Amino acid sequence: MSSESLPETVAETAAEIEGLEVDAPRVGILMGSKSDMPAMERAEQELIERGIRSETRVMSAHRQPDVVADYARNAKLRGLRVIIAGAGLSAALPGVVAAHTDLPVIGVPLTSRTSIAGGLDALLSIAQMPPGVPVACVGVDNARNAAVLAARILNA
Ligand code: RP5
Protein backbone atom coordinates (compact mmCIF):
# COMPACT_ATOMS: atom_id res chain seq x y z
CA MET A 1 0.00 0.00 0.00
CA SER A 2 1.45 3.40 -0.98
CA SER A 3 1.43 6.24 1.55
CA GLU A 4 -0.68 8.35 -0.87
CA SER A 5 -3.53 5.83 -0.74
CA LEU A 6 -3.50 5.68 3.05
CA PRO A 7 -5.71 8.72 3.84
CA GLU A 8 -8.38 7.42 1.47
CA THR A 9 -8.23 4.00 3.07
CA VAL A 10 -8.48 5.51 6.53
CA ALA A 11 -11.42 7.65 5.40
CA GLU A 12 -13.14 4.60 3.95
CA THR A 13 -12.54 2.66 7.13
CA ALA A 14 -13.89 5.56 9.23
CA ALA A 15 -16.99 5.69 7.03
CA GLU A 16 -17.49 1.96 7.50
CA ILE A 17 -17.19 2.33 11.27
CA GLU A 18 -19.61 5.26 11.18
CA GLY A 19 -22.06 3.12 9.21
CA LEU A 20 -21.71 0.40 11.81
CA GLU A 21 -22.43 2.91 14.59
CA VAL A 22 -25.65 3.98 12.90
CA ASP A 23 -27.05 0.62 11.87
CA ALA A 24 -25.62 -1.98 14.22
CA PRO A 25 -27.97 -3.62 16.72
CA ARG A 26 -27.36 -2.48 20.30
CA VAL A 27 -28.92 -5.48 22.03
CA GLY A 28 -28.44 -9.15 21.23
CA ILE A 29 -31.37 -11.37 22.23
CA LEU A 30 -30.29 -15.00 22.55
CA MET A 31 -32.20 -18.13 23.51
CA GLY A 32 -31.25 -21.75 23.93
CA SER A 33 -33.99 -23.25 21.77
CA LYS A 34 -36.67 -22.34 19.24
CA SER A 35 -39.13 -23.45 21.92
CA ASP A 36 -38.06 -20.36 23.92
CA MET A 37 -39.19 -17.98 21.18
CA PRO A 38 -42.74 -17.23 22.42
CA ALA A 39 -41.37 -16.02 25.76
CA MET A 40 -38.33 -14.21 24.35
CA GLU A 41 -40.28 -12.36 21.64
CA ARG A 42 -41.57 -10.10 24.41
CA ALA A 43 -38.06 -8.69 24.84
CA GLU A 44 -37.80 -7.95 21.14
CA GLN A 45 -41.21 -6.31 21.14
CA GLU A 46 -40.34 -4.07 24.07
CA LEU A 47 -37.11 -2.95 22.39
CA ILE A 48 -38.95 -2.23 19.13
CA GLU A 49 -41.45 -0.07 21.02
CA ARG A 50 -38.53 1.85 22.55
CA GLY A 51 -36.76 2.29 19.21
CA ILE A 52 -33.75 0.23 20.28
CA ARG A 53 -32.15 -1.89 17.56
CA SER A 54 -31.75 -5.56 18.42
CA GLU A 55 -30.99 -8.90 16.81
CA THR A 56 -32.41 -12.26 17.82
CA ARG A 57 -30.53 -15.57 17.62
CA VAL A 58 -31.17 -19.15 18.73
CA MET A 59 -28.05 -20.88 20.07
CA SER A 60 -27.62 -23.38 22.84
CA ALA A 61 -24.76 -23.34 25.33
CA HIS A 62 -24.92 -27.14 25.49
CA ARG A 63 -25.75 -28.06 21.92
CA GLN A 64 -23.66 -25.42 20.09
CA PRO A 65 -20.99 -24.28 22.54
CA ASP A 66 -18.62 -23.01 19.83
CA VAL A 67 -21.32 -20.89 18.19
CA VAL A 68 -22.13 -19.29 21.55
CA ALA A 69 -18.48 -18.60 22.34
CA ASP A 70 -17.86 -17.02 18.92
CA TYR A 71 -20.96 -14.85 19.18
CA ALA A 72 -20.05 -13.60 22.65
CA ARG A 73 -16.41 -12.92 21.77
CA ASN A 74 -17.36 -10.83 18.72
CA ALA A 75 -20.39 -9.06 20.21
CA LYS A 76 -18.66 -5.89 21.42
CA LEU A 77 -16.71 -5.44 18.20
CA ARG A 78 -19.98 -5.74 16.25
CA GLY A 79 -21.44 -2.82 18.19
CA LEU A 80 -23.62 -4.70 20.65
CA ARG A 81 -23.83 -3.10 24.11
CA VAL A 82 -26.06 -5.47 26.09
CA ILE A 83 -26.90 -9.14 25.69
CA ILE A 84 -30.16 -10.68 26.84
CA ALA A 85 -30.01 -14.46 27.07
CA GLY A 86 -32.96 -16.70 27.89
CA ALA A 87 -32.83 -20.41 28.61
CA GLY A 88 -34.72 -23.07 30.50
CA LEU A 89 -33.70 -26.15 32.48
CA SER A 90 -30.03 -25.92 33.63
CA ALA A 91 -29.86 -22.53 31.94
CA ALA A 92 -26.16 -22.16 31.16
CA LEU A 93 -26.50 -19.74 28.22
CA PRO A 94 -26.31 -16.39 30.07
CA GLY A 95 -23.34 -17.51 32.16
CA VAL A 96 -21.45 -18.93 29.21
CA VAL A 97 -21.98 -15.71 27.26
CA ALA A 98 -20.75 -13.70 30.27
CA ALA A 99 -17.65 -15.90 30.39
CA HIS A 100 -16.69 -14.75 26.88
CA THR A 101 -17.56 -11.03 26.93
CA ASP A 102 -17.41 -8.11 29.35
CA LEU A 103 -20.67 -6.69 28.01
CA PRO A 104 -23.53 -6.69 30.53
CA VAL A 105 -25.56 -9.90 30.26
CA ILE A 106 -29.17 -10.13 31.40
CA GLY A 107 -30.43 -13.67 31.94
CA VAL A 108 -34.05 -14.69 31.54
CA PRO A 109 -34.92 -17.94 33.31
CA LEU A 110 -37.55 -19.73 31.24
CA THR A 111 -40.03 -22.45 31.96
CA SER A 112 -40.16 -25.42 29.61
CA ARG A 113 -42.04 -28.73 29.44
CA THR A 114 -39.73 -30.41 31.95
CA SER A 115 -38.95 -27.50 34.27
CA ILE A 116 -38.58 -28.21 37.98
CA ALA A 117 -40.65 -26.14 40.43
CA GLY A 118 -41.97 -23.75 37.81
CA GLY A 119 -38.58 -22.70 36.47
CA LEU A 120 -36.66 -22.60 39.75
CA ASP A 121 -33.98 -24.76 38.11
CA ALA A 122 -33.29 -22.09 35.46
CA LEU A 123 -33.61 -19.22 37.95
CA LEU A 124 -30.90 -20.67 40.19
CA SER A 125 -28.63 -21.59 37.27
CA ILE A 126 -28.69 -17.98 36.08
CA ALA A 127 -28.60 -16.15 39.41
CA GLN A 128 -25.98 -18.27 41.18
CA MET A 129 -22.98 -17.23 39.11
CA PRO A 130 -19.52 -17.43 40.69
CA PRO A 131 -17.92 -14.17 41.93
CA GLY A 132 -16.33 -12.14 39.13
CA VAL A 133 -18.65 -13.30 36.35
CA PRO A 134 -21.94 -11.49 36.97
CA VAL A 135 -25.20 -12.07 35.15
CA ALA A 136 -28.24 -9.92 35.90
CA CYS A 137 -31.33 -12.06 36.39
CA VAL A 138 -34.96 -11.09 35.84
CA GLY A 139 -38.00 -13.08 36.90
CA VAL A 140 -39.05 -16.39 35.39
CA ASP A 141 -40.41 -15.90 31.85
CA ASN A 142 -40.09 -12.13 32.26
CA ALA A 143 -38.25 -11.30 29.03
CA ARG A 144 -39.98 -7.93 28.89
CA ASN A 145 -38.21 -6.85 32.08
CA ALA A 146 -34.90 -7.86 30.54
CA ALA A 147 -35.59 -5.43 27.70
CA VAL A 148 -36.56 -2.66 30.11
CA LEU A 149 -33.33 -3.23 32.04
CA ALA A 150 -31.33 -3.24 28.79
CA ALA A 151 -32.89 0.12 27.91
CA ARG A 152 -31.85 1.50 31.30
CA ILE A 153 -28.30 0.22 30.86
CA LEU A 154 -28.23 1.93 27.46
CA ASN A 155 -29.73 5.07 28.96
CA ALA A 156 -32.24 4.96 26.10
C1 RP5 B 1 -32.90 -25.22 27.14
O1 RP5 B 1 -33.66 -26.37 27.23
C2 RP5 B 1 -33.67 -24.31 26.22
O2 RP5 B 1 -33.36 -22.97 26.51
C3 RP5 B 1 -35.10 -24.65 26.50
O3 RP5 B 1 -35.69 -23.77 27.43
C4 RP5 B 1 -35.02 -26.05 27.09
C5 RP5 B 1 -35.73 -27.09 26.23
O4 RP5 B 1 -35.23 -27.03 24.93
P1 RP5 B 1 -35.91 -27.89 23.76
O5 RP5 B 1 -35.81 -29.32 24.17
O6 RP5 B 1 -37.35 -27.43 23.65
O7 RP5 B 1 -35.11 -27.59 22.51
O8 RP5 B 1 -31.63 -25.46 26.65
Coordinates of C-alpha atoms and ligand atoms in Angstrom, one line a residue:
M1 CA 0.0 0.0 0.0
S2 CA 1.5 3.4 -1.0
S3 CA 1.4 6.2 1.6
E4 CA -0.7 8.3 -0.9
S5 CA -3.5 5.8 -0.7
L6 CA -3.5 5.7 3.1
P7 CA -5.7 8.7 3.8
E8 CA -8.4 7.4 1.5
T9 CA -8.2 4.0 3.1
V10 CA -8.5 5.5 6.5
A11 CA -11.4 7.6 5.4
E12 CA -13.1 4.6 3.9
T13 CA -12.5 2.7 7.1
A14 CA -13.9 5.6 9.2
A15 CA -17.0 5.7 7.0
E16 CA -17.5 2.0 7.5
I17 CA -17.2 2.3 11.3
E18 CA -19.6 5.3 11.2
G19 CA -22.1 3.1 9.2
L20 CA -21.7 0.4 11.8
E21 CA -22.4 2.9 14.6
V22 CA -25.6 4.0 12.9
D23 CA -27.1 0.6 11.9
A24 CA -25.6 -2.0 14.2
P25 CA -28.0 -3.6 16.7
R26 CA -27.4 -2.5 20.3
V27 CA -28.9 -5.5 22.0
G28 CA -28.4 -9.2 21.2
I29 CA -31.4 -11.4 22.2
L30 CA -30.3 -15.0 22.5
M31 CA -32.2 -18.1 23.5
G32 CA -31.2 -21.7 23.9
S33 CA -34.0 -23.2 21.8
K34 CA -36.7 -22.3 19.2
S35 CA -39.1 -23.4 21.9
D36 CA -38.1 -20.4 23.9
M37 CA -39.2 -18.0 21.2
P38 CA -42.7 -17.2 22.4
A39 CA -41.4 -16.0 25.8
M40 CA -38.3 -14.2 24.4
E41 CA -40.3 -12.4 21.6
R42 CA -41.6 -10.1 24.4
A43 CA -38.1 -8.7 24.8
E44 CA -37.8 -8.0 21.1
Q45 CA -41.2 -6.3 21.1
E46 CA -40.3 -4.1 24.1
L47 CA -37.1 -3.0 22.4
I48 CA -39.0 -2.2 19.1
E49 CA -41.5 -0.1 21.0
R50 CA -38.5 1.9 22.6
G51 CA -36.8 2.3 19.2
I52 CA -33.7 0.2 20.3
R53 CA -32.1 -1.9 17.6
S54 CA -31.7 -5.6 18.4
E55 CA -31.0 -8.9 16.8
T56 CA -32.4 -12.3 17.8
R57 CA -30.5 -15.6 17.6
V58 CA -31.2 -19.1 18.7
M59 CA -28.0 -20.9 20.1
S60 CA -27.6 -23.4 22.8
A61 CA -24.8 -23.3 25.3
H62 CA -24.9 -27.1 25.5
R63 CA -25.8 -28.1 21.9
Q64 CA -23.7 -25.4 20.1
P65 CA -21.0 -24.3 22.5
D66 CA -18.6 -23.0 19.8
V67 CA -21.3 -20.9 18.2
V68 CA -22.1 -19.3 21.5
A69 CA -18.5 -18.6 22.3
D70 CA -17.9 -17.0 18.9
Y71 CA -21.0 -14.8 19.2
A72 CA -20.1 -13.6 22.7
R73 CA -16.4 -12.9 21.8
N74 CA -17.4 -10.8 18.7
A75 CA -20.4 -9.1 20.2
K76 CA -18.7 -5.9 21.4
L77 CA -16.7 -5.4 18.2
R78 CA -20.0 -5.7 16.2
G79 CA -21.4 -2.8 18.2
L80 CA -23.6 -4.7 20.7
R81 CA -23.8 -3.1 24.1
V82 CA -26.1 -5.5 26.1
I83 CA -26.9 -9.1 25.7
I84 CA -30.2 -10.7 26.8
A85 CA -30.0 -14.5 27.1
G86 CA -33.0 -16.7 27.9
A87 CA -32.8 -20.4 28.6
G88 CA -34.7 -23.1 30.5
L89 CA -33.7 -26.2 32.5
S90 CA -30.0 -25.9 33.6
A91 CA -29.9 -22.5 31.9
A92 CA -26.2 -22.2 31.2
L93 CA -26.5 -19.7 28.2
P94 CA -26.3 -16.4 30.1
G95 CA -23.3 -17.5 32.2
V96 CA -21.4 -18.9 29.2
V97 CA -22.0 -15.7 27.3
A98 CA -20.7 -13.7 30.3
A99 CA -17.7 -15.9 30.4
H100 CA -16.7 -14.7 26.9
T101 CA -17.6 -11.0 26.9
D102 CA -17.4 -8.1 29.3
L103 CA -20.7 -6.7 28.0
P104 CA -23.5 -6.7 30.5
V105 CA -25.6 -9.9 30.3
I106 CA -29.2 -10.1 31.4
G107 CA -30.4 -13.7 31.9
V108 CA -34.1 -14.7 31.5
P109 CA -34.9 -17.9 33.3
L110 CA -37.6 -19.7 31.2
T111 CA -40.0 -22.4 32.0
S112 CA -40.2 -25.4 29.6
R113 CA -42.0 -28.7 29.4
T114 CA -39.7 -30.4 31.9
S115 CA -39.0 -27.5 34.3
I116 CA -38.6 -28.2 38.0
A117 CA -40.6 -26.1 40.4
G118 CA -42.0 -23.8 37.8
G119 CA -38.6 -22.7 36.5
L120 CA -36.7 -22.6 39.7
D121 CA -34.0 -24.8 38.1
A122 CA -33.3 -22.1 35.5
L123 CA -33.6 -19.2 38.0
L124 CA -30.9 -20.7 40.2
S125 CA -28.6 -21.6 37.3
I126 CA -28.7 -18.0 36.1
A127 CA -28.6 -16.2 39.4
Q128 CA -26.0 -18.3 41.2
M129 CA -23.0 -17.2 39.1
P130 CA -19.5 -17.4 40.7
P131 CA -17.9 -14.2 41.9
G132 CA -16.3 -12.1 39.1
V133 CA -18.6 -13.3 36.4
P134 CA -21.9 -11.5 37.0
V135 CA -25.2 -12.1 35.2
A136 CA -28.2 -9.9 35.9
C137 CA -31.3 -12.1 36.4
V138 CA -35.0 -11.1 35.8
G139 CA -38.0 -13.1 36.9
V140 CA -39.0 -16.4 35.4
D141 CA -40.4 -15.9 31.9
N142 CA -40.1 -12.1 32.3
A143 CA -38.2 -11.3 29.0
R144 CA -40.0 -7.9 28.9
N145 CA -38.2 -6.9 32.1
A146 CA -34.9 -7.9 30.5
A147 CA -35.6 -5.4 27.7
V148 CA -36.6 -2.7 30.1
L149 CA -33.3 -3.2 32.0
A150 CA -31.3 -3.2 28.8
A151 CA -32.9 0.1 27.9
R152 CA -31.9 1.5 31.3
I153 CA -28.3 0.2 30.9
L154 CA -28.2 1.9 27.5
N155 CA -29.7 5.1 29.0
A156 CA -32.2 5.0 26.1
Ligands
RP5_1 C1 -32.9 -25.2 27.1 O1 -33.7 -26.4 27.2 C2 -33.7 -24.3 26.2 O2 -33.4 -23.0 26.5 C3 -35.1 -24.6 26.5 O3 -35.7 -23.8 27.4 C4 -35.0 -26.1 27.1 C5 -35.7 -27.1 26.2 O4 -35.2 -27.0 24.9 P1 -35.9 -27.9 23.8 O5 -35.8 -29.3 24.2 O6 -37.4 -27.4 23.7 O7 -35.1 -27.6 22.5 O8 -31.6 -25.5 26.6

